[in-house]
mmCIF file of C-alpha atoms and ligand atoms in Angstrom:
data_model
loop_
_atom_site.group_PDB
_atom_site.id
_atom_site.type_symbol
_atom_site.label_atom_id
_atom_site.label_comp_id
_atom_site.label_asym_id
_atom_site.label_seq_id
_atom_site.Cartn_x
_atom_site.Cartn_y
_atom_site.Cartn_z
ATOM 1 C CA MET Z 19 65.512 89.596 135.871
ATOM 2 C CA ALA Z 20 64.215 93.140 135.447
ATOM 3 C CA GLY Z 21 66.968 95.707 134.984
ATOM 4 C CA ARG Z 22 67.403 99.202 136.343
ATOM 5 C CA ARG Z 23 65.578 102.226 135.010
ATOM 6 C CA TYR Z 24 68.326 104.181 133.277
ATOM 7 C CA ARG Z 25 68.842 107.952 133.440
ATOM 8 C CA THR Z 26 69.480 109.249 129.937
ATOM 9 C CA ALA Z 27 70.116 112.598 128.272
ATOM 10 C CA ILE Z 28 69.999 113.673 124.629
ATOM 11 C CA VAL Z 29 72.692 115.994 123.276
ATOM 12 C CA GLY Z 30 71.769 117.773 120.042
ATOM 13 C CA THR Z 31 68.041 118.397 119.757
ATOM 14 C CA GLY Z 32 67.676 118.567 115.963
ATOM 15 C CA GLY Z 33 66.106 116.125 113.522
ATOM 16 C CA ILE Z 34 67.233 112.677 114.697
ATOM 17 C CA ALA Z 35 66.828 113.528 118.394
ATOM 18 C CA VAL Z 36 63.083 113.030 117.845
ATOM 19 C CA ALA Z 37 63.634 109.360 116.916
ATOM 20 C CA HIS Z 38 65.631 108.960 120.141
ATOM 21 C CA VAL Z 39 63.114 110.622 122.438
ATOM 22 C CA GLN Z 40 60.217 108.719 120.868
ATOM 23 C CA ALA Z 41 62.089 105.425 121.281
ATOM 24 C CA LEU Z 42 62.879 106.320 124.904
ATOM 25 C CA HIS Z 43 59.246 107.185 125.617
ATOM 26 C CA GLY Z 44 58.278 103.811 124.167
ATOM 27 C CA LEU Z 45 60.687 102.183 126.633
ATOM 28 C CA ALA Z 46 59.595 104.298 129.599
ATOM 29 C CA ASP Z 47 59.723 101.307 131.940
ATOM 30 C CA ARG Z 48 63.461 100.978 131.206
ATOM 31 C CA ALA Z 49 64.631 104.584 130.908
ATOM 32 C CA GLU Z 50 63.776 108.200 131.639
ATOM 33 C CA VAL Z 51 65.015 111.243 129.737
ATOM 34 C CA VAL Z 52 66.228 113.539 132.500
ATOM 35 C CA ALA Z 53 67.810 116.278 130.387
ATOM 36 C CA VAL Z 54 68.657 117.564 126.934
ATOM 37 C CA ALA Z 55 71.475 119.833 125.746
ATOM 38 C CA ASP Z 56 72.068 121.837 122.609
ATOM 39 C CA VAL Z 57 74.422 124.698 121.775
ATOM 40 C CA ASP Z 58 71.210 126.423 120.713
ATOM 41 C CA LEU Z 59 69.651 126.668 124.179
ATOM 42 C CA SER Z 60 66.294 127.878 122.898
ATOM 43 C CA ARG Z 61 66.085 124.787 120.679
ATOM 44 C CA ALA Z 62 66.936 122.589 123.665
ATOM 45 C CA LYS Z 63 64.235 124.297 125.744
ATOM 46 C CA THR Z 64 61.588 123.963 123.042
ATOM 47 C CA PHE Z 65 62.470 120.299 122.662
ATOM 48 C CA ALA Z 66 62.375 119.753 126.429
ATOM 49 C CA GLU Z 67 58.961 121.374 126.662
ATOM 50 C CA ARG Z 68 57.538 119.382 123.767
ATOM 51 C CA TRP Z 69 58.828 116.041 125.060
ATOM 52 C CA ASP Z 70 58.341 116.671 128.752
ATOM 53 C CA VAL Z 71 62.032 116.616 129.690
ATOM 54 C CA PRO Z 72 62.738 118.375 133.020
ATOM 55 C CA HIS Z 73 66.133 120.003 132.269
ATOM 56 C CA ALA Z 74 67.710 121.779 129.288
ATOM 57 C CA TYR Z 75 71.374 122.863 129.013
ATOM 58 C CA ASP Z 76 73.464 124.700 126.441
ATOM 59 C CA GLY Z 77 76.269 122.154 126.408
ATOM 60 C CA VAL Z 78 77.621 118.828 127.566
ATOM 61 C CA ALA Z 79 79.920 120.225 130.274
ATOM 62 C CA GLU Z 80 77.081 121.612 132.403
ATOM 63 C CA LEU Z 81 74.952 118.555 131.675
ATOM 64 C CA LEU Z 82 77.651 116.191 132.954
ATOM 65 C CA ASP Z 83 78.427 118.426 135.955
ATOM 66 C CA THR Z 84 74.804 118.652 137.021
ATOM 67 C CA GLN Z 85 73.192 115.306 136.252
ATOM 68 C CA GLN Z 86 73.924 111.723 137.269
ATOM 69 C CA LEU Z 87 73.574 109.881 133.967
ATOM 70 C CA ASP Z 88 73.754 106.290 132.763
ATOM 71 C CA LEU Z 89 73.563 107.048 129.055
ATOM 72 C CA VAL Z 90 74.086 110.060 126.787
ATOM 73 C CA HIS Z 91 72.585 109.996 123.286
ATOM 74 C CA LEU Z 92 74.834 112.006 120.954
ATOM 75 C CA CYS Z 93 72.681 113.457 118.183
ATOM 76 C CA THR Z 94 74.931 116.294 117.037
ATOM 77 C CA PRO Z 95 76.524 116.713 113.604
ATOM 78 C CA PRO Z 96 79.318 114.158 113.056
ATOM 79 C CA GLU Z 97 82.236 116.547 113.677
ATOM 80 C CA ARG Z 98 81.169 116.849 117.330
ATOM 81 C CA HIS Z 99 80.754 113.099 117.932
ATOM 82 C CA ALA Z 100 84.304 112.208 118.979
ATOM 83 C CA PRO Z 101 85.012 115.290 121.138
ATOM 84 C CA LEU Z 102 81.697 114.977 122.994
ATOM 85 C CA ALA Z 103 82.001 111.201 123.379
ATOM 86 C CA LEU Z 104 85.458 111.734 124.899
ATOM 87 C CA GLU Z 105 83.982 114.217 127.419
ATOM 88 C CA CYS Z 106 81.337 111.665 128.401
ATOM 89 C CA LEU Z 107 83.896 108.859 128.729
ATOM 90 C CA ARG Z 108 86.080 111.074 130.936
ATOM 91 C CA ALA Z 109 83.018 111.489 133.186
ATOM 92 C CA GLY Z 110 82.534 107.704 133.180
ATOM 93 C CA VAL Z 111 79.252 107.915 131.262
ATOM 94 C CA THR Z 112 78.224 105.532 128.470
ATOM 95 C CA VAL Z 113 77.457 107.064 125.084
ATOM 96 C CA LEU Z 114 75.140 106.038 122.274
ATOM 97 C CA VAL Z 115 76.443 108.027 119.310
ATOM 98 C CA GLU Z 116 74.624 108.543 116.033
ATOM 99 C CA LYS Z 117 76.242 107.326 112.859
ATOM 100 C CA PRO Z 118 78.868 107.958 111.652
ATOM 101 C CA PRO Z 119 80.486 107.513 115.072
ATOM 102 C CA THR Z 120 83.513 109.632 114.134
ATOM 103 C CA LEU Z 121 85.001 111.481 111.175
ATOM 104 C CA SER Z 122 87.984 109.142 110.868
ATOM 105 C CA LEU Z 123 89.705 105.946 111.975
ATOM 106 C CA ALA Z 124 92.092 108.059 114.064
ATOM 107 C CA GLU Z 125 89.136 109.380 116.046
ATOM 108 C CA MET Z 126 87.794 105.819 116.397
ATOM 109 C CA ASP Z 127 91.126 104.787 117.883
ATOM 110 C CA ALA Z 128 91.031 107.728 120.304
ATOM 111 C CA LEU Z 129 87.629 106.503 121.491
ATOM 112 C CA VAL Z 130 88.897 102.925 121.831
ATOM 113 C CA ALA Z 131 91.787 104.168 124.014
ATOM 114 C CA ALA Z 132 89.506 106.368 126.142
ATOM 115 C CA GLU Z 133 86.941 103.592 126.584
ATOM 116 C CA ARG Z 134 89.666 101.289 127.920
ATOM 117 C CA VAL Z 135 90.217 103.570 130.951
ATOM 118 C CA SER Z 136 86.600 104.682 131.459
ATOM 119 C CA ALA Z 137 83.694 103.158 133.332
ATOM 120 C CA GLY Z 138 81.617 104.026 130.274
ATOM 121 C CA HIS Z 139 81.308 102.534 126.797
ATOM 122 C CA VAL Z 140 80.636 103.893 123.334
ATOM 123 C CA ALA Z 141 77.909 102.329 121.191
ATOM 124 C CA THR Z 142 77.039 103.450 117.653
ATOM 125 C CA VAL Z 143 73.541 103.739 116.202
ATOM 126 C CA PHE Z 144 73.361 101.268 113.310
ATOM 127 C CA GLN Z 145 69.710 100.460 113.784
ATOM 128 C CA HIS Z 146 69.277 98.174 110.785
ATOM 129 C CA ARG Z 147 71.229 95.423 112.509
ATOM 130 C CA PHE Z 148 68.347 95.054 114.952
ATOM 131 C CA GLY Z 149 65.234 94.016 112.976
ATOM 132 C CA SER Z 150 64.035 90.451 113.599
ATOM 133 C CA ASP Z 151 64.753 89.164 110.080
ATOM 134 C CA ALA Z 152 68.341 90.439 110.236
ATOM 135 C CA PHE Z 153 68.772 88.325 113.393
ATOM 136 C CA ARG Z 154 67.053 85.390 111.655
ATOM 137 C CA LEU Z 155 69.366 85.656 108.636
ATOM 138 C CA ARG Z 156 72.510 85.863 110.782
ATOM 139 C CA ARG Z 157 71.295 82.911 112.860
ATOM 140 C CA MET Z 158 70.515 80.718 109.826
ATOM 141 C CA ALA Z 159 73.797 81.674 108.149
ATOM 142 C CA ALA Z 160 75.775 80.889 111.306
ATOM 143 C CA ALA Z 161 74.032 77.493 111.559
ATOM 144 C CA ALA Z 162 75.032 76.795 107.917
ATOM 145 C CA GLU Z 163 71.357 76.274 107.000
ATOM 146 C CA LEU Z 164 71.741 78.403 103.878
ATOM 147 C CA GLY Z 165 74.951 76.873 102.578
ATOM 148 C CA ARG Z 166 77.928 79.012 101.589
ATOM 149 C CA PRO Z 167 77.404 82.727 100.907
ATOM 150 C CA LEU Z 168 78.336 83.338 97.263
ATOM 151 C CA VAL Z 169 77.398 86.819 96.113
ATOM 152 C CA ALA Z 170 75.598 89.839 97.579
ATOM 153 C CA THR Z 171 74.457 93.255 96.422
ATOM 154 C CA CYS Z 172 73.865 96.274 98.646
ATOM 155 C CA SER Z 173 72.252 99.400 97.243
ATOM 156 C CA THR Z 174 71.487 102.676 98.932
ATOM 157 C CA LEU Z 175 69.937 104.686 96.124
ATOM 158 C CA TRP Z 176 68.569 107.813 97.762
ATOM 159 C CA TYR Z 177 67.698 111.309 96.609
ATOM 160 C CA ARG Z 178 68.829 114.435 98.396
ATOM 161 C CA ASP Z 179 68.338 117.793 96.684
ATOM 162 C CA GLU Z 180 70.443 120.939 97.020
ATOM 163 C CA ASP Z 181 68.250 122.249 99.865
ATOM 164 C CA TYR Z 182 69.203 119.235 101.970
ATOM 165 C CA PHE Z 183 72.864 120.234 101.650
ATOM 166 C CA ALA Z 184 72.103 123.795 102.749
ATOM 167 C CA ALA Z 185 72.651 122.682 106.386
ATOM 168 C CA PRO Z 186 76.235 123.918 106.847
ATOM 169 C CA TRP Z 187 77.534 120.627 108.246
ATOM 170 C CA ARG Z 188 76.357 118.496 105.329
ATOM 171 C CA GLY Z 189 78.401 117.608 102.272
ATOM 172 C CA THR Z 190 81.820 118.585 103.668
ATOM 173 C CA TRP Z 191 84.755 116.393 104.645
ATOM 174 C CA GLU Z 192 85.425 118.559 107.716
ATOM 175 C CA SER Z 193 82.017 118.265 109.334
ATOM 176 C CA GLU Z 194 80.157 115.296 107.796
ATOM 177 C CA GLY Z 195 83.272 113.293 107.012
ATOM 178 C CA GLY Z 196 82.071 112.109 103.599
ATOM 179 C CA GLY Z 197 79.099 111.856 101.269
ATOM 180 C CA PRO Z 198 76.598 108.999 100.856
ATOM 181 C CA THR Z 199 79.291 106.472 101.762
ATOM 182 C CA MET Z 200 79.745 107.939 105.235
ATOM 183 C CA GLY Z 201 76.291 109.399 105.770
ATOM 184 C CA HIS Z 202 73.664 107.247 104.034
ATOM 185 C CA GLY Z 203 74.857 103.926 102.577
ATOM 186 C CA ILE Z 204 76.678 103.237 105.838
ATOM 187 C CA HIS Z 205 73.360 101.939 107.247
ATOM 188 C CA GLN Z 206 73.023 99.296 104.560
ATOM 189 C CA PHE Z 207 76.627 98.142 104.246
ATOM 190 C CA ASP Z 208 76.928 97.989 108.016
ATOM 191 C CA LEU Z 209 74.079 95.452 107.859
ATOM 192 C CA LEU Z 210 75.833 93.672 104.966
ATOM 193 C CA LEU Z 211 79.052 93.443 106.999
ATOM 194 C CA SER Z 212 77.158 92.262 110.086
ATOM 195 C CA VAL Z 213 75.778 89.355 108.001
ATOM 196 C CA LEU Z 214 78.824 88.404 105.915
ATOM 197 C CA GLY Z 215 81.463 88.950 108.597
ATOM 198 C CA PRO Z 216 85.054 90.115 108.116
ATOM 199 C CA TRP Z 217 85.661 91.787 104.752
ATOM 200 C CA ARG Z 218 89.001 91.260 103.032
ATOM 201 C CA GLU Z 219 89.566 93.663 100.123
ATOM 202 C CA VAL Z 220 87.787 96.534 98.426
ATOM 203 C CA THR Z 221 88.077 98.162 95.004
ATOM 204 C CA ALA Z 222 86.029 101.328 94.646
ATOM 205 C CA LEU Z 223 85.243 104.540 92.902
ATOM 206 C CA ALA Z 224 83.690 107.741 94.189
ATOM 207 C CA VAL Z 225 82.448 110.574 92.015
ATOM 208 C CA ARG Z 226 80.646 113.876 92.282
ATOM 209 C CA GLN Z 227 77.926 113.716 89.663
ATOM 210 C CA ALA Z 228 75.403 116.419 90.393
ATOM 211 C CA ARG Z 229 75.403 117.996 93.864
ATOM 212 C CA SER Z 230 77.409 121.065 94.814
ATOM 213 C CA THR Z 231 79.068 119.271 97.732
ATOM 214 C CA ASP Z 232 82.749 118.920 98.622
ATOM 215 C CA THR Z 233 82.204 115.191 99.056
ATOM 216 C CA GLU Z 234 81.173 112.509 96.576
ATOM 217 C CA ASP Z 235 77.497 112.070 95.786
ATOM 218 C CA VAL Z 236 77.918 108.523 94.414
ATOM 219 C CA SER Z 237 80.292 105.705 95.345
ATOM 220 C CA MET Z 238 80.545 102.084 94.267
ATOM 221 C CA ALA Z 239 82.624 99.235 95.640
ATOM 222 C CA LEU Z 240 83.471 95.609 94.955
ATOM 223 C CA VAL Z 241 84.248 93.707 98.147
ATOM 224 C CA SER Z 242 85.549 90.244 98.991
ATOM 225 C CA PHE Z 243 85.029 88.526 102.344
ATOM 226 C CA ASP Z 244 87.056 86.067 104.411
ATOM 227 C CA ASN Z 245 84.272 83.475 103.956
ATOM 228 C CA GLY Z 246 84.685 83.623 100.161
ATOM 229 C CA ALA Z 247 81.623 85.756 99.389
ATOM 230 C CA VAL Z 248 81.857 88.744 97.054
ATOM 231 C CA ALA Z 249 79.586 91.787 97.076
ATOM 232 C CA SER Z 250 78.892 95.025 95.261
ATOM 233 C CA VAL Z 251 77.930 98.160 97.174
ATOM 234 C CA VAL Z 252 76.371 101.313 95.686
ATOM 235 C CA ASN Z 253 75.797 104.525 97.644
ATOM 236 C CA SER Z 254 74.001 107.442 95.993
ATOM 237 C CA VAL Z 255 72.113 110.611 96.864
ATOM 238 C CA VAL Z 256 71.183 111.438 93.266
ATOM 239 C CA SER Z 257 68.699 108.617 92.570
ATOM 240 C CA PRO Z 258 65.088 109.818 92.114
ATOM 241 C CA ARG Z 259 63.458 106.386 92.689
ATOM 242 C CA GLN Z 260 64.766 105.661 96.125
ATOM 243 C CA THR Z 261 65.455 102.262 97.631
ATOM 244 C CA SER Z 262 67.591 100.539 100.239
ATOM 245 C CA ALA Z 263 68.062 97.000 98.986
ATOM 246 C CA LEU Z 264 70.248 94.088 100.023
ATOM 247 C CA ARG Z 265 70.386 90.688 98.391
ATOM 248 C CA PHE Z 266 72.332 87.681 99.633
ATOM 249 C CA ASP Z 267 72.735 84.650 97.365
ATOM 250 C CA TYR Z 268 73.654 81.586 99.392
ATOM 251 C CA GLU Z 269 74.065 78.086 97.927
ATOM 252 C CA HIS Z 270 70.584 77.116 99.119
ATOM 253 C CA ALA Z 271 68.606 80.366 98.971
ATOM 254 C CA THR Z 272 68.413 84.014 98.005
ATOM 255 C CA VAL Z 273 67.527 86.299 100.913
ATOM 256 C CA GLU Z 274 66.471 89.867 100.121
ATOM 257 C CA VAL Z 275 65.269 93.003 101.858
ATOM 258 C CA ASP Z 276 63.871 96.031 100.070
ATOM 259 C CA HIS Z 277 62.919 99.083 102.103
ATOM 260 C CA LEU Z 278 63.798 102.751 102.451
ATOM 261 C CA TYR Z 279 64.502 104.023 105.960
ATOM 262 C CA GLY Z 280 63.457 100.999 108.002
ATOM 263 C CA TYR Z 281 62.150 97.477 107.439
ATOM 264 C CA ASP Z 282 60.035 94.891 109.151
ATOM 265 C CA ASP Z 283 59.605 91.200 108.324
ATOM 266 C CA LYS Z 284 57.246 91.835 105.402
ATOM 267 C CA ASP Z 285 60.088 93.634 103.557
ATOM 268 C CA TRP Z 286 62.196 90.448 103.489
ATOM 269 C CA THR Z 287 61.879 87.427 101.196
ATOM 270 C CA LEU Z 288 63.641 84.083 100.985
ATOM 271 C CA THR Z 289 63.662 82.173 97.676
ATOM 272 C CA PRO Z 290 64.951 78.602 97.999
ATOM 273 C CA ALA Z 291 67.309 77.175 95.377
ATOM 274 C CA PRO Z 292 65.873 74.220 93.429
ATOM 275 C CA GLY Z 293 65.725 71.195 95.732
ATOM 276 C CA HIS Z 294 66.173 73.274 98.888
ATOM 277 C CA ASP Z 295 62.592 74.089 99.925
ATOM 278 C CA ALA Z 296 63.466 72.840 103.418
ATOM 279 C CA VAL Z 297 65.206 76.175 104.203
ATOM 280 C CA LEU Z 298 61.781 77.865 104.136
ATOM 281 C CA ALA Z 299 60.863 76.162 107.410
ATOM 282 C CA GLY Z 300 63.644 78.001 109.255
ATOM 283 C CA TRP Z 301 62.779 81.301 107.598
ATOM 284 C CA THR Z 302 59.047 81.186 108.335
ATOM 285 C CA ALA Z 303 59.388 79.787 111.875
ATOM 286 C CA ALA Z 304 57.364 81.769 114.412
ATOM 287 C CA GLY Z 305 58.956 84.767 116.102
ATOM 288 C CA ALA Z 306 58.156 88.375 116.944
ATOM 289 C CA ASP Z 307 58.227 90.782 113.995
ATOM 290 C CA VAL Z 308 60.592 93.493 115.227
ATOM 291 C CA ALA Z 309 61.076 96.460 112.892
ATOM 292 C CA SER Z 310 64.565 97.849 112.408
ATOM 293 C CA GLY Z 311 64.898 101.249 114.046
ATOM 294 C CA HIS Z 312 65.929 103.149 117.127
ATOM 295 C CA PRO Z 313 63.463 101.339 119.456
ATOM 296 C CA ALA Z 314 64.905 97.928 118.536
ATOM 297 C CA GLN Z 315 68.512 99.032 119.014
ATOM 298 C CA LEU Z 316 67.739 100.873 122.256
ATOM 299 C CA ALA Z 317 66.079 97.769 123.694
ATOM 300 C CA ALA Z 318 69.257 95.827 122.852
ATOM 301 C CA VAL Z 319 71.364 98.563 124.473
ATOM 302 C CA PHE Z 320 69.375 98.345 127.724
ATOM 303 C CA ASP Z 321 69.498 94.519 127.621
ATOM 304 C CA ALA Z 322 73.313 94.722 127.447
ATOM 305 C CA LEU Z 323 73.488 97.311 130.253
ATOM 306 C CA ASP Z 324 71.245 95.062 132.390
ATOM 307 C CA ARG Z 325 73.769 92.259 131.856
ATOM 308 C CA GLY Z 326 76.686 94.572 132.677
ATOM 309 C CA GLU Z 327 78.036 94.278 129.119
ATOM 310 C CA ALA Z 328 79.204 96.805 126.528
ATOM 311 C CA PRO Z 329 76.109 97.860 124.574
ATOM 312 C CA PRO Z 330 75.824 97.224 120.830
ATOM 313 C CA VAL Z 331 77.082 98.292 118.344
ATOM 314 C CA THR Z 332 80.450 98.169 120.133
ATOM 315 C CA LEU Z 333 83.454 100.224 119.095
ATOM 316 C CA ALA Z 334 85.169 97.088 117.768
ATOM 317 C CA ASP Z 335 82.175 96.330 115.528
ATOM 318 C CA ALA Z 336 81.742 99.923 114.389
ATOM 319 C CA ARG Z 337 85.467 100.188 113.651
ATOM 320 C CA ARG Z 338 85.191 97.352 111.098
ATOM 321 C CA THR Z 339 82.537 99.356 109.275
ATOM 322 C CA MET Z 340 84.581 102.566 109.512
ATOM 323 C CA ASP Z 341 87.653 100.691 108.234
ATOM 324 C CA PHE Z 342 85.525 99.686 105.235
ATOM 325 C CA VAL Z 343 84.536 103.346 104.683
ATOM 326 C CA ALA Z 344 88.155 104.486 104.849
ATOM 327 C CA ALA Z 345 89.254 101.684 102.519
ATOM 328 C CA LEU Z 346 86.506 102.539 100.024
ATOM 329 C CA TYR Z 347 87.684 106.158 99.860
ATOM 330 C CA ALA Z 348 91.359 105.145 99.773
ATOM 331 C CA SER Z 349 90.696 102.769 96.876
ATOM 332 C CA ALA Z 350 88.562 105.312 95.034
ATOM 333 C CA PHE Z 351 91.117 108.110 95.361
ATOM 334 C CA THR Z 352 94.304 106.100 94.755
ATOM 335 C CA GLY Z 353 92.970 103.616 92.212
ATOM 336 C CA GLU Z 354 94.361 100.748 94.280
ATOM 337 C CA ARG Z 355 92.797 97.719 95.901
ATOM 338 C CA VAL Z 356 92.755 98.154 99.714
ATOM 339 C CA ARG Z 357 92.836 95.359 102.298
ATOM 340 C CA SER Z 358 91.045 95.314 105.637
ATOM 341 C CA GLY Z 359 93.391 96.755 108.272
ATOM 342 C CA GLN Z 360 95.743 98.213 105.651
ATOM 343 C CA ILE Z 361 95.014 101.806 106.636
ATOM 344 C CA GLY Z 362 97.432 102.297 109.517
ATOM 345 C CA PRO Z 363 97.941 105.433 111.574
ATOM 346 C CA ASP Z 364 100.422 106.869 109.039
ATOM 347 C CA SER Z 365 98.016 106.709 106.118
ATOM 348 C CA PRO Z 366 96.456 110.046 105.147
ATOM 349 C CA PHE Z 367 93.137 108.145 105.036
ATOM 350 C CA ALA Z 368 93.419 107.436 108.780
ATOM 351 C CA THR Z 369 92.925 111.059 109.767
ATOM 352 C CA ARG Z 370 90.608 112.216 106.967
ATOM 353 C CA MET Z 371 88.315 110.101 104.837
ATOM 354 C CA ASP Z 372 89.433 112.089 101.751
ATOM 355 C CA GLY Z 373 93.114 111.476 102.532
ATOM 356 C CA THR Z 374 95.030 114.276 100.852
ATOM 357 C CA GLY Z 375 91.912 115.435 99.038
ATOM 358 C CA ALA Z 376 89.291 114.202 96.602
ATOM 359 C CA PRO Z 377 90.426 114.260 92.965
ATOM 360 C CA TRP Z 378 87.772 116.874 92.159
ATOM 361 C CA LYS Z 379 88.976 119.197 94.932
ATOM 362 C CA GLU Z 380 90.273 121.879 92.577
ATOM 363 C CA THR Z 381 87.594 121.485 89.927
ATOM 364 C CA GLN Z 382 84.399 123.452 89.707
ATOM 365 C CA ARG Z 383 81.336 122.156 91.541
ATOM 366 C CA PRO Z 384 78.623 120.707 89.291
ATOM 367 C CA VAL Z 385 76.245 123.356 88.000
ATOM 368 C CA THR Z 386 72.745 122.891 89.364
ATOM 369 C CA ASN Z 387 69.600 124.402 87.906
ATOM 370 C CA PRO Z 388 71.351 126.028 84.922
ATOM 371 C CA ALA Z 389 69.460 129.116 83.759
HETATM 372 N N1 NAD F 421 70.353 106.816 112.404
HETATM 373 C C1 NAD F 421 69.691 107.486 111.475
HETATM 374 O O1 NAD F 421 68.835 106.953 110.765
HETATM 375 C C2 NAD F 421 70.002 108.939 111.276
HETATM 376 C C3 NAD F 421 69.119 109.737 110.524
HETATM 377 C C4 NAD F 421 69.410 111.099 110.398
HETATM 378 C C5 NAD F 421 70.568 111.630 110.970
HETATM 379 N N2 NAD F 421 71.414 110.811 111.662
HETATM 380 C C6 NAD F 421 72.647 111.341 112.263
HETATM 381 O O2 NAD F 421 72.307 112.103 113.407
HETATM 382 C C7 NAD F 421 73.237 113.183 113.598
HETATM 383 C C8 NAD F 421 72.478 114.492 113.683
HETATM 384 O O3 NAD F 421 71.724 114.675 112.501
HETATM 385 P P1 NAD F 421 70.432 115.650 112.481
HETATM 386 O O4 NAD F 421 69.845 115.511 111.137
HETATM 387 O O5 NAD F 421 69.607 115.420 113.679
HETATM 388 O O6 NAD F 421 71.174 117.081 112.604
HETATM 389 P P2 NAD F 421 70.517 118.484 112.978
HETATM 390 O O7 NAD F 421 71.366 119.513 112.338
HETATM 391 O O8 NAD F 421 69.048 118.455 112.688
HETATM 392 O O9 NAD F 421 70.665 118.552 114.577
HETATM 393 C C9 NAD F 421 71.900 118.632 115.210
HETATM 394 C C10 NAD F 421 71.743 119.413 116.506
HETATM 395 O O10 NAD F 421 72.977 119.352 117.239
HETATM 396 C C11 NAD F 421 73.191 120.628 117.836
HETATM 397 N N3 NAD F 421 74.614 120.768 118.181
HETATM 398 C C12 NAD F 421 75.661 121.060 117.376
HETATM 399 N N4 NAD F 421 76.811 121.055 118.082
HETATM 400 C C13 NAD F 421 76.487 120.765 119.351
HETATM 401 C C14 NAD F 421 77.234 120.625 120.550
HETATM 402 N N5 NAD F 421 78.568 120.797 120.556
HETATM 403 N N6 NAD F 421 76.576 120.342 121.696
HETATM 404 C C15 NAD F 421 75.216 120.206 121.699
HETATM 405 N N7 NAD F 421 74.463 120.322 120.592
HETATM 406 C C16 NAD F 421 75.082 120.594 119.433
HETATM 407 C C17 NAD F 421 72.696 121.614 116.789
HETATM 408 O O11 NAD F 421 72.446 122.896 117.335
HETATM 409 C C18 NAD F 421 71.427 120.902 116.292
HETATM 410 O O12 NAD F 421 70.298 121.262 117.055
HETATM 411 C C19 NAD F 421 74.206 113.078 112.413
HETATM 412 O O13 NAD F 421 75.348 112.383 112.792
HETATM 413 C C20 NAD F 421 73.423 112.286 111.368
HETATM 414 O O14 NAD F 421 74.254 111.566 110.481
HETATM 415 C C21 NAD F 421 71.142 109.495 111.830
#
């Protein structure tokens, strides 16, 4: 059954808004972009002109007052995500918020409470859940075709120079909420968690190696899962040869993906264990090659709205990933092992990802480009 054509608006017309508008144009039979908003009105107007959007506003309040909307895409810096999502929920409008959905677990819980009494929902952009081989892997794992999951590795080794952190909202706990854990590796370990299911415990470290940020620029974690698997996770923005790589070793096969900012089926491989060549049949079975990215997630969002369901990635799903982020920081900064769900509302790590402050808070920032 064909669904409705949804009325959408984009809030925050900077870098990532382009991925949203392009994805929406590619799905023009399912949605129209009726308006954009940005605190920088001239930026909003330039964006509207370039992408053929009829209305531009300087904020969410006027946007919500003036337009009947089905979906608002929140593409602002992270510190504005929760407040703006709450405004949309109060107006009964569904939100698709860029990652990270909030700065903290406390803000996640505020969204959960607001969603409960709103006609709208909140979905988070974690686009790497939505490529076809990620679905294939989850399907084969759920059908026990791969045997037990034993060990996994998840690496986000990226490179961001000092200029990248010149944007005032980047690299601070107050506006970005964290470093590569919160802002970069979150894409990969969200995919890891979507494949391996509930995580149990994390032991981590976070360090500031080279960038003049308030936040970490490298973090590493060891994680155990309810299903018995164990995994290592590395998140870095100081790694000149960049890669985003996940590897899952099941009893019957190794499944790997190696990409940078998006994958398609050719980036994945499956290597059967000796005597288990039969698993290849499931892996190579015919199916559309859908690249991970905003178009794939948006299509899934509209499918859910057509069915009258909460669109993916739901708040409950995103909260599991944010709980992992908070636990990683809590473990790194306290030196303790942290369990899933352990960070309750009274923990300092519930309201700020750095808790009472990163250990390097009072120390000098790393010196870059020494004379
Ligand atoms: N999913 C991905 O792959 C991906 C990639 C890059 C960035 N992101 C995320 O997207 C978000 C935005 O990143 P960006 O690089 O586009 O940032 P950006 O700085 O390029 O753009 C942000 C825009 O939001 C506007 N803005 C700020 N406050 C606002 C408000 N209250 N109301 C309306 N507009 C407001 C700014 O003026 C700016 O134009 C971040 O959360 C980032 O982590 C996601």
